[in-house]
mmCIF file of C-alpha atoms in Angstrom:
data_model
loop_
_atom_site.group_PDB
_atom_site.id
_atom_site.type_symbol
_atom_site.label_atom_id
_atom_site.label_comp_id
_atom_site.label_asym_id
_atom_site.label_seq_id
_atom_site.Cartn_x
_atom_site.Cartn_y
_atom_site.Cartn_z
ATOM 1 C CA MET A 5 141.352 69.309 192.449
ATOM 2 C CA LYS A 6 138.441 70.163 194.538
ATOM 3 C CA ASP A 7 139.639 68.269 197.822
ATOM 4 C CA PRO A 8 143.187 67.776 198.708
ATOM 5 C CA GLU A 9 142.572 65.567 201.514
ATOM 6 C CA ASN A 10 140.501 63.199 199.082
ATOM 7 C CA SER A 11 143.260 63.371 196.594
ATOM 8 C CA ASP A 12 145.832 62.360 199.136
ATOM 9 C CA SER A 13 143.774 59.629 200.390
ATOM 10 C CA ILE A 14 143.668 58.183 196.648
ATOM 11 C CA ILE A 15 147.260 58.416 196.383
ATOM 12 C CA SER A 16 148.006 56.761 199.565
ATOM 13 C CA PHE A 17 145.689 53.989 198.686
ATOM 14 C CA LEU A 18 147.218 53.373 195.355
ATOM 15 C CA LYS A 19 150.563 53.467 196.834
ATOM 16 C CA GLU A 20 149.530 50.793 199.206
ATOM 17 C CA ASN A 21 148.313 48.766 196.599
ATOM 18 C CA GLY A 22 151.845 48.708 194.764
ATOM 19 C CA PHE A 23 151.666 51.620 192.385
ATOM 20 C CA SER A 24 155.199 53.437 192.051
ATOM 21 C CA LYS A 25 155.810 56.978 191.774
ATOM 22 C CA SER A 26 156.208 56.696 187.969
ATOM 23 C CA GLN A 27 153.105 54.672 187.635
ATOM 24 C CA LEU A 28 151.077 57.300 189.699
ATOM 25 C CA GLU A 29 152.209 60.034 187.503
ATOM 26 C CA ARG A 30 151.395 58.287 184.464
ATOM 27 C CA VAL A 31 147.914 57.461 186.006
ATOM 28 C CA VAL A 32 147.162 61.085 187.336
ATOM 29 C CA LYS A 33 148.412 62.408 183.786
ATOM 30 C CA THR A 34 146.203 60.045 181.853
ATOM 31 C CA ASP A 35 143.389 60.700 183.869
ATOM 32 C CA PRO A 36 143.329 63.928 186.244
ATOM 33 C CA ARG A 37 139.804 63.459 187.092
ATOM 34 C CA LEU A 38 140.567 60.244 189.054
ATOM 35 C CA LEU A 39 141.763 62.562 191.963
ATOM 36 C CA SER A 40 138.351 63.823 192.437
ATOM 37 C CA ALA A 41 136.699 60.384 192.271
ATOM 38 C CA SER A 42 135.120 58.610 195.430
ATOM 39 C CA LEU A 43 137.828 56.465 196.946
ATOM 40 C CA GLU A 44 135.115 54.116 198.703
ATOM 41 C CA LYS A 45 132.646 54.361 195.853
ATOM 42 C CA THR A 46 134.603 54.350 192.693
ATOM 43 C CA ILE A 47 138.259 53.240 193.135
ATOM 44 C CA LYS A 48 138.272 50.421 195.901
ATOM 45 C CA PRO A 49 135.405 48.534 194.184
ATOM 46 C CA LYS A 50 137.244 48.119 191.073
ATOM 47 C CA ILE A 51 140.474 47.107 192.733
ATOM 48 C CA LYS A 52 138.717 44.492 194.611
ATOM 49 C CA ILE A 53 137.070 42.994 191.600
ATOM 50 C CA PHE A 54 140.478 42.245 190.246
ATOM 51 C CA GLN A 55 141.581 40.970 193.600
ATOM 52 C CA ASP A 56 138.505 38.656 193.830
ATOM 53 C CA LEU A 57 139.136 37.260 190.419
ATOM 54 C CA GLY A 58 142.605 36.264 191.180
ATOM 55 C CA PHE A 59 144.710 38.898 189.479
ATOM 56 C CA SER A 60 148.192 39.333 191.338
ATOM 57 C CA ALA A 61 148.944 42.946 192.888
ATOM 58 C CA ASN A 62 151.572 43.488 189.931
ATOM 59 C CA ASP A 63 149.041 42.722 187.312
ATOM 60 C CA ILE A 64 146.460 44.889 188.649
ATOM 61 C CA VAL A 65 148.959 47.801 188.871
ATOM 62 C CA ASP A 66 150.119 47.329 185.406
ATOM 63 C CA ILE A 67 146.484 46.856 183.969
ATOM 64 C CA ILE A 68 145.171 50.104 185.819
ATOM 65 C CA SER A 69 148.377 51.927 184.969
ATOM 66 C CA ASN A 70 147.719 51.309 181.149
ATOM 67 C CA ALA A 71 144.179 52.129 181.351
ATOM 68 C CA PRO A 72 143.164 53.945 184.387
ATOM 69 C CA THR A 73 139.851 55.133 183.041
ATOM 70 C CA VAL A 74 138.680 51.704 183.956
ATOM 71 C CA LEU A 75 138.099 52.909 187.575
ATOM 72 C CA HIS A 76 135.258 55.086 186.232
ATOM 73 C CA ARG A 77 133.403 52.156 184.617
ATOM 74 C CA SER A 78 130.400 50.665 185.980
ATOM 75 C CA ALA A 79 131.471 47.531 188.135
ATOM 76 C CA ASP A 80 128.388 45.635 187.273
ATOM 77 C CA HIS A 81 127.579 46.694 183.845
ATOM 78 C CA ARG A 82 131.140 46.942 182.358
ATOM 79 C CA VAL A 83 134.229 45.860 184.424
ATOM 80 C CA THR A 84 132.869 42.421 185.786
ATOM 81 C CA PRO A 85 131.099 41.342 182.495
ATOM 82 C CA SER A 86 134.240 42.325 180.397
ATOM 83 C CA LEU A 87 136.536 40.332 182.754
ATOM 84 C CA SER A 88 134.260 37.494 182.650
ATOM 85 C CA VAL A 89 134.215 37.056 179.023
ATOM 86 C CA LEU A 90 137.856 37.376 178.792
ATOM 87 C CA LYS A 91 138.320 34.672 181.390
ATOM 88 C CA SER A 92 135.972 32.555 179.641
ATOM 89 C CA LEU A 93 138.407 32.878 176.565
ATOM 90 C CA PHE A 94 141.658 32.852 177.961
ATOM 91 C CA GLY A 95 141.268 30.558 180.928
ATOM 92 C CA SER A 96 143.286 32.117 183.724
ATOM 93 C CA SER A 97 143.735 35.515 185.316
ATOM 94 C CA SER A 98 147.311 35.578 184.472
ATOM 95 C CA GLU A 99 146.421 34.931 180.768
ATOM 96 C CA VAL A 100 143.720 37.650 180.625
ATOM 97 C CA ALA A 101 146.288 40.237 182.334
ATOM 98 C CA LYS A 102 148.673 39.670 179.553
ATOM 99 C CA VAL A 103 146.091 40.537 177.057
ATOM 100 C CA LEU A 104 144.800 43.728 179.195
ATOM 101 C CA LYS A 105 148.380 44.952 179.608
ATOM 102 C CA ARG A 106 148.497 45.331 175.815
ATOM 103 C CA SER A 107 145.406 47.034 175.656
ATOM 104 C CA GLY A 108 142.820 48.528 178.054
ATOM 105 C CA TRP A 109 140.247 48.716 175.358
ATOM 106 C CA PHE A 110 138.684 45.411 176.352
ATOM 107 C CA LEU A 111 137.550 47.196 179.673
ATOM 108 C CA ILE A 112 136.246 50.273 178.100
ATOM 109 C CA ASN A 113 133.968 48.638 175.507
ATOM 110 C CA HIS A 114 131.007 46.461 176.031
ATOM 111 C CA LEU A 115 132.423 43.122 175.154
ATOM 112 C CA GLU A 116 129.031 41.269 175.237
ATOM 113 C CA LYS A 117 127.682 43.560 172.480
ATOM 114 C CA THR A 118 130.734 43.750 170.328
ATOM 115 C CA MET A 119 133.439 40.948 170.683
ATOM 116 C CA VAL A 120 131.144 37.859 171.839
ATOM 117 C CA PRO A 121 128.812 38.466 168.779
ATOM 118 C CA ASN A 122 131.964 39.264 166.603
ATOM 119 C CA ILE A 123 133.298 35.808 167.681
ATOM 120 C CA GLU A 124 130.094 34.060 166.534
ATOM 121 C CA ILE A 125 130.440 35.856 163.231
ATOM 122 C CA PHE A 126 133.515 34.109 162.663
ATOM 123 C CA LYS A 127 132.846 30.831 164.281
ATOM 124 C CA SER A 128 129.839 30.506 162.078
ATOM 125 C CA ARG A 129 132.006 30.825 158.896
ATOM 126 C CA GLY A 130 134.455 28.093 160.169
ATOM 127 C CA VAL A 131 137.088 30.130 161.625
ATOM 128 C CA GLY A 132 138.697 28.367 164.640
ATOM 129 C CA MET A 133 139.054 29.852 168.126
ATOM 130 C CA GLU A 134 142.702 29.444 168.123
ATOM 131 C CA GLN A 135 142.906 32.021 165.350
ATOM 132 C CA ILE A 136 140.352 34.225 166.931
ATOM 133 C CA ILE A 137 141.953 34.226 170.109
ATOM 134 C CA LYS A 138 145.267 35.186 168.389
ATOM 135 C CA HIS A 139 143.641 38.065 166.656
ATOM 136 C CA ILE A 140 142.052 39.138 169.921
ATOM 137 C CA SER A 141 145.581 39.134 171.609
ATOM 138 C CA ASN A 142 147.591 40.698 168.588
ATOM 139 C CA PHE A 143 144.989 43.071 167.245
ATOM 140 C CA PRO A 144 142.884 44.239 170.395
ATOM 141 C CA ARG A 145 140.562 46.733 168.602
ATOM 142 C CA PHE A 146 139.697 44.238 165.676
ATOM 143 C CA LEU A 147 136.893 42.415 167.289
ATOM 144 C CA LEU A 148 135.681 45.668 169.076
ATOM 145 C CA HIS A 149 133.821 46.901 165.874
ATOM 146 C CA SER A 150 130.023 46.690 165.926
ATOM 147 C CA PRO A 151 128.700 43.291 164.740
ATOM 148 C CA ASN A 152 126.857 45.233 161.798
ATOM 149 C CA ASP A 153 129.868 46.759 160.583
ATOM 150 C CA MET A 154 131.820 43.263 161.021
ATOM 151 C CA ASN A 155 129.148 41.755 158.748
ATOM 152 C CA LYS A 156 129.699 44.359 156.296
ATOM 153 C CA PHE A 157 133.589 43.840 156.242
ATOM 154 C CA VAL A 158 133.023 40.062 155.896
ATOM 155 C CA LYS A 159 130.649 40.631 152.995
ATOM 156 C CA LYS A 160 133.522 42.779 151.392
ATOM 157 C CA VAL A 161 135.835 39.964 151.682
ATOM 158 C CA ASP A 162 133.412 37.433 150.389
ATOM 159 C CA GLU A 163 132.907 39.666 147.268
ATOM 160 C CA MET A 164 136.711 39.611 146.680
ATOM 161 C CA GLY A 165 136.642 35.878 146.604
ATOM 162 C CA THR A 166 138.586 34.983 149.740
ATOM 163 C CA CYS A 167 137.604 31.465 150.679
ATOM 164 C CA ARG A 168 136.085 31.230 154.220
ATOM 165 C CA SER A 169 137.944 27.997 154.889
ATOM 166 C CA SER A 170 141.168 29.767 154.075
ATOM 167 C CA LYS A 171 143.558 30.745 157.037
ATOM 168 C CA MET A 172 143.741 33.967 155.503
ATOM 169 C CA PHE A 173 140.001 34.814 155.702
ATOM 170 C CA ILE A 174 140.038 36.375 159.084
ATOM 171 C CA HIS A 175 143.240 38.345 158.414
ATOM 172 C CA ALA A 176 141.463 39.717 155.174
ATOM 173 C CA VAL A 177 138.516 40.822 157.290
ATOM 174 C CA ARG A 178 141.005 42.379 159.555
ATOM 175 C CA VAL A 179 142.686 44.525 156.831
ATOM 176 C CA VAL A 180 139.378 45.741 155.252
ATOM 177 C CA SER A 181 138.012 46.603 158.870
ATOM 178 C CA SER A 182 141.117 48.787 159.276
ATOM 179 C CA MET A 183 140.362 51.107 156.381
ATOM 180 C CA LYS A 184 137.314 53.525 155.646
ATOM 181 C CA ASP A 185 135.701 52.714 152.124
ATOM 182 C CA GLU A 186 137.336 55.601 150.507
ATOM 183 C CA ASN A 187 140.788 54.531 151.764
ATOM 184 C CA TRP A 188 140.145 50.885 150.575
ATOM 185 C CA GLU A 189 139.154 52.117 147.237
ATOM 186 C CA LEU A 190 142.384 54.355 147.124
ATOM 187 C CA GLU A 191 144.447 51.220 147.919
ATOM 188 C CA LEU A 192 142.911 49.152 145.065
ATOM 189 C CA LYS A 193 143.418 52.094 142.643
ATOM 190 C CA HIS A 194 147.209 52.363 143.634
ATOM 191 C CA PHE A 195 147.693 48.711 142.798
ATOM 192 C CA SER A 196 146.097 49.086 139.476
ATOM 193 C CA ASN A 197 148.549 52.115 138.936
ATOM 194 C CA LEU A 198 151.182 49.758 139.791
ATOM 195 C CA GLY A 199 150.403 47.469 136.720
ATOM 196 C CA PHE A 200 148.213 44.813 138.504
ATOM 197 C CA SER A 201 144.889 43.689 136.917
ATOM 198 C CA GLU A 202 141.861 43.360 138.911
ATOM 199 C CA ASP A 203 142.434 39.624 138.902
ATOM 200 C CA ASP A 204 146.198 40.149 140.088
ATOM 201 C CA ILE A 205 144.823 42.211 142.941
ATOM 202 C CA PHE A 206 142.118 39.691 143.876
ATOM 203 C CA LYS A 207 144.755 36.850 143.901
ATOM 204 C CA MET A 208 147.083 38.780 146.021
ATOM 205 C CA PHE A 209 144.589 39.756 148.526
ATOM 206 C CA LYS A 210 143.451 36.102 148.986
ATOM 207 C CA LYS A 211 147.160 35.040 149.283
ATOM 208 C CA ALA A 212 148.421 37.795 151.737
ATOM 209 C CA PRO A 213 145.839 40.247 152.779
ATOM 210 C CA PRO A 214 148.340 42.433 154.950
ATOM 211 C CA VAL A 215 150.042 43.527 151.888
ATOM 212 C CA PHE A 216 147.098 45.775 151.354
ATOM 213 C CA ALA A 217 147.995 47.667 154.546
ATOM 214 C CA VAL A 218 151.561 48.290 153.200
ATOM 215 C CA SER A 219 152.426 51.925 152.275
ATOM 216 C CA GLN A 220 152.174 53.007 148.654
ATOM 217 C CA ARG A 221 155.768 54.136 148.669
ATOM 218 C CA LYS A 222 156.890 50.414 149.942
ATOM 219 C CA LEU A 223 154.777 48.495 147.286
ATOM 220 C CA LYS A 224 156.319 50.795 144.640
ATOM 221 C CA ASN A 225 159.870 50.375 145.838
ATOM 222 C CA VAL A 226 159.701 46.600 146.083
ATOM 223 C CA LYS A 227 158.056 46.032 142.921
ATOM 224 C CA GLU A 228 160.335 48.154 141.017
ATOM 225 C CA PHE A 229 163.351 46.411 142.459
ATOM 226 C CA LEU A 230 162.047 43.020 141.828
ATOM 227 C CA LEU A 231 161.361 43.702 138.371
ATOM 228 C CA ALA A 232 164.691 45.412 137.921
ATOM 229 C CA THR A 233 166.336 42.286 138.664
ATOM 230 C CA GLY A 234 165.279 40.845 135.390
ATOM 231 C CA LYS A 235 164.541 37.673 137.247
ATOM 232 C CA TYR A 236 160.970 38.217 138.022
ATOM 233 C CA ASP A 237 157.891 39.609 136.161
ATOM 234 C CA ILE A 238 154.264 40.751 137.479
ATOM 235 C CA SER A 239 152.926 37.115 137.354
ATOM 236 C CA CYS A 240 155.786 36.033 139.855
ATOM 237 C CA ILE A 241 154.951 38.933 142.193
ATOM 238 C CA VAL A 242 151.377 38.337 142.111
ATOM 239 C CA SER A 243 151.996 34.508 142.921
ATOM 240 C CA HIS A 244 154.263 35.391 146.001
ATOM 241 C CA PRO A 245 153.130 38.749 147.281
ATOM 242 C CA ILE A 246 154.919 38.201 150.746
ATOM 243 C CA PRO A 247 158.224 40.219 150.020
ATOM 244 C CA PHE A 248 155.911 43.375 149.930
ATOM 245 C CA LEU A 249 155.705 42.852 153.826
ATOM 246 C CA CYS A 250 159.572 42.460 154.182
ATOM 247 C CA SER A 251 161.945 45.224 154.624
ATOM 248 C CA LEU A 252 163.529 45.941 151.145
ATOM 249 C CA GLU A 253 166.872 46.982 152.702
ATOM 250 C CA LYS A 254 167.190 44.488 155.612
ATOM 251 C CA LYS A 255 165.753 41.532 154.212
ATOM 252 C CA ILE A 256 165.154 41.301 150.375
ATOM 253 C CA LYS A 257 168.430 43.031 149.065
ATOM 254 C CA PRO A 258 171.037 40.887 151.183
ATOM 255 C CA ARG A 259 169.063 37.740 150.389
ATOM 256 C CA MET A 260 169.234 38.660 146.485
ATOM 257 C CA LEU A 261 172.802 39.276 146.795
ATOM 258 C CA VAL A 262 173.575 35.872 148.345
ATOM 259 C CA LEU A 263 171.583 34.147 145.630
ATOM 260 C CA GLY A 264 173.597 36.156 143.230
ATOM 261 C CA ILE A 265 176.758 34.926 144.571
ATOM 262 C CA LEU A 266 175.588 31.336 144.612
ATOM 263 C CA GLU A 267 174.317 31.531 141.031
ATOM 264 C CA SER A 268 177.948 32.965 140.063
ATOM 265 C CA ARG A 269 179.523 30.075 141.784
ATOM 266 C CA ASN A 270 177.283 27.612 139.812
ATOM 267 C CA LEU A 271 175.956 26.382 143.240
ATOM 268 C CA ILE A 272 172.351 26.894 142.099
ATOM 269 C CA GLY A 273 170.651 26.893 139.061
ATOM 270 C CA LYS A 274 167.741 29.303 138.155
ATOM 271 C CA TRP A 275 167.593 30.894 141.409
ATOM 272 C CA GLU A 276 164.588 33.247 141.007
ATOM 273 C CA LYS A 277 162.483 30.570 142.855
ATOM 274 C CA TYR A 278 164.590 30.609 145.956
ATOM 275 C CA ILE A 279 163.801 34.154 146.911
ATOM 276 C CA TRP A 280 160.203 33.525 147.413
ATOM 277 C CA GLN A 281 161.198 30.296 149.804
ATOM 278 C CA ILE A 282 163.723 32.383 151.871
ATOM 279 C CA VAL A 283 161.705 35.524 151.909
ATOM 280 C CA GLU A 284 158.506 34.038 153.207
ATOM 281 C CA ARG A 285 160.433 32.010 156.107
ATOM 282 C CA ARG A 286 159.921 35.178 158.186
#
C-alpha cells in the first residue's frame, strides 16, 4: 500500500457508492492492487460507465464485488464494448446484470473477438439464438473460447455424427470444449471398457452429450445397478442414457423401488419402460 491517503479515498468512494464492509473486504482480498490505483483515472470512470448505461447502484456493487479486476480494464477497449455486446444480446441492463453477477469473465475477455464470432459460428449451423443465450447465461466461459478452437470443437462433434439441427448439437460442442483432447480420448475409452461399442458411444453422445462429462465412477455404478435389476440390457441404456445424469441414491433407486411395488400389486405390466419416462422428467 504505497499511499494510505489514496487508499482511504478509494475506500470512502466505494462506501459512498453502496459497498458494504464485507463487499469491500472481498474486493480488496481479491484484488489488493486496487488500493494503489488512481481513483480519478481508473475507478471513477468504470463506475460511471455502468451508471450511464442504466445499471442500478446495487447491481453495480454486486458486479464489481464479484469481479473487481474489471476496474483495471480499459474503458474504451474492453468494458464499454463488452457491455454493449451483452446489452445487444440480453436487451436491458437488469438482464445483463444477472449474467455478470454469475460470471465476471464477460468483462475480462474481448467479446468482439470471442463471443461475437462464436455466436455466428452456431447461427451459421442453424442453432437458434434462444439456445445460444441460454448457454451464455448457464455456461459463461463456453463461448469465450477462441473462434479457431470453437471450429475445432464443432468439427469433432460433426465427426461423431451429431446432427446440426438437433437441440443437442450445442450441448455436444460444449461438452467437447470442456475437455482436453487426451481427456476426451480417455472418456471414450472408459465407455468402451464399460462394454459399449463405438456405435453405442456415438448414439449416446447424440442423445445426451452431458453424459460424457459424468465421472467414471458414477457411470460404472449406474450401469451396474441397472443391469443387476435384470430388467435392462446394454441396448436399453444406450437408447436412454439420461439415468447417467441422475443421482443413483436419490432418484434412480427410489423410483425403481416404487415400480417394483407397483408390479408386485399387478398395477403395471412390464415396468422396465417406465423407468426411462420417470427418470427423464428431471
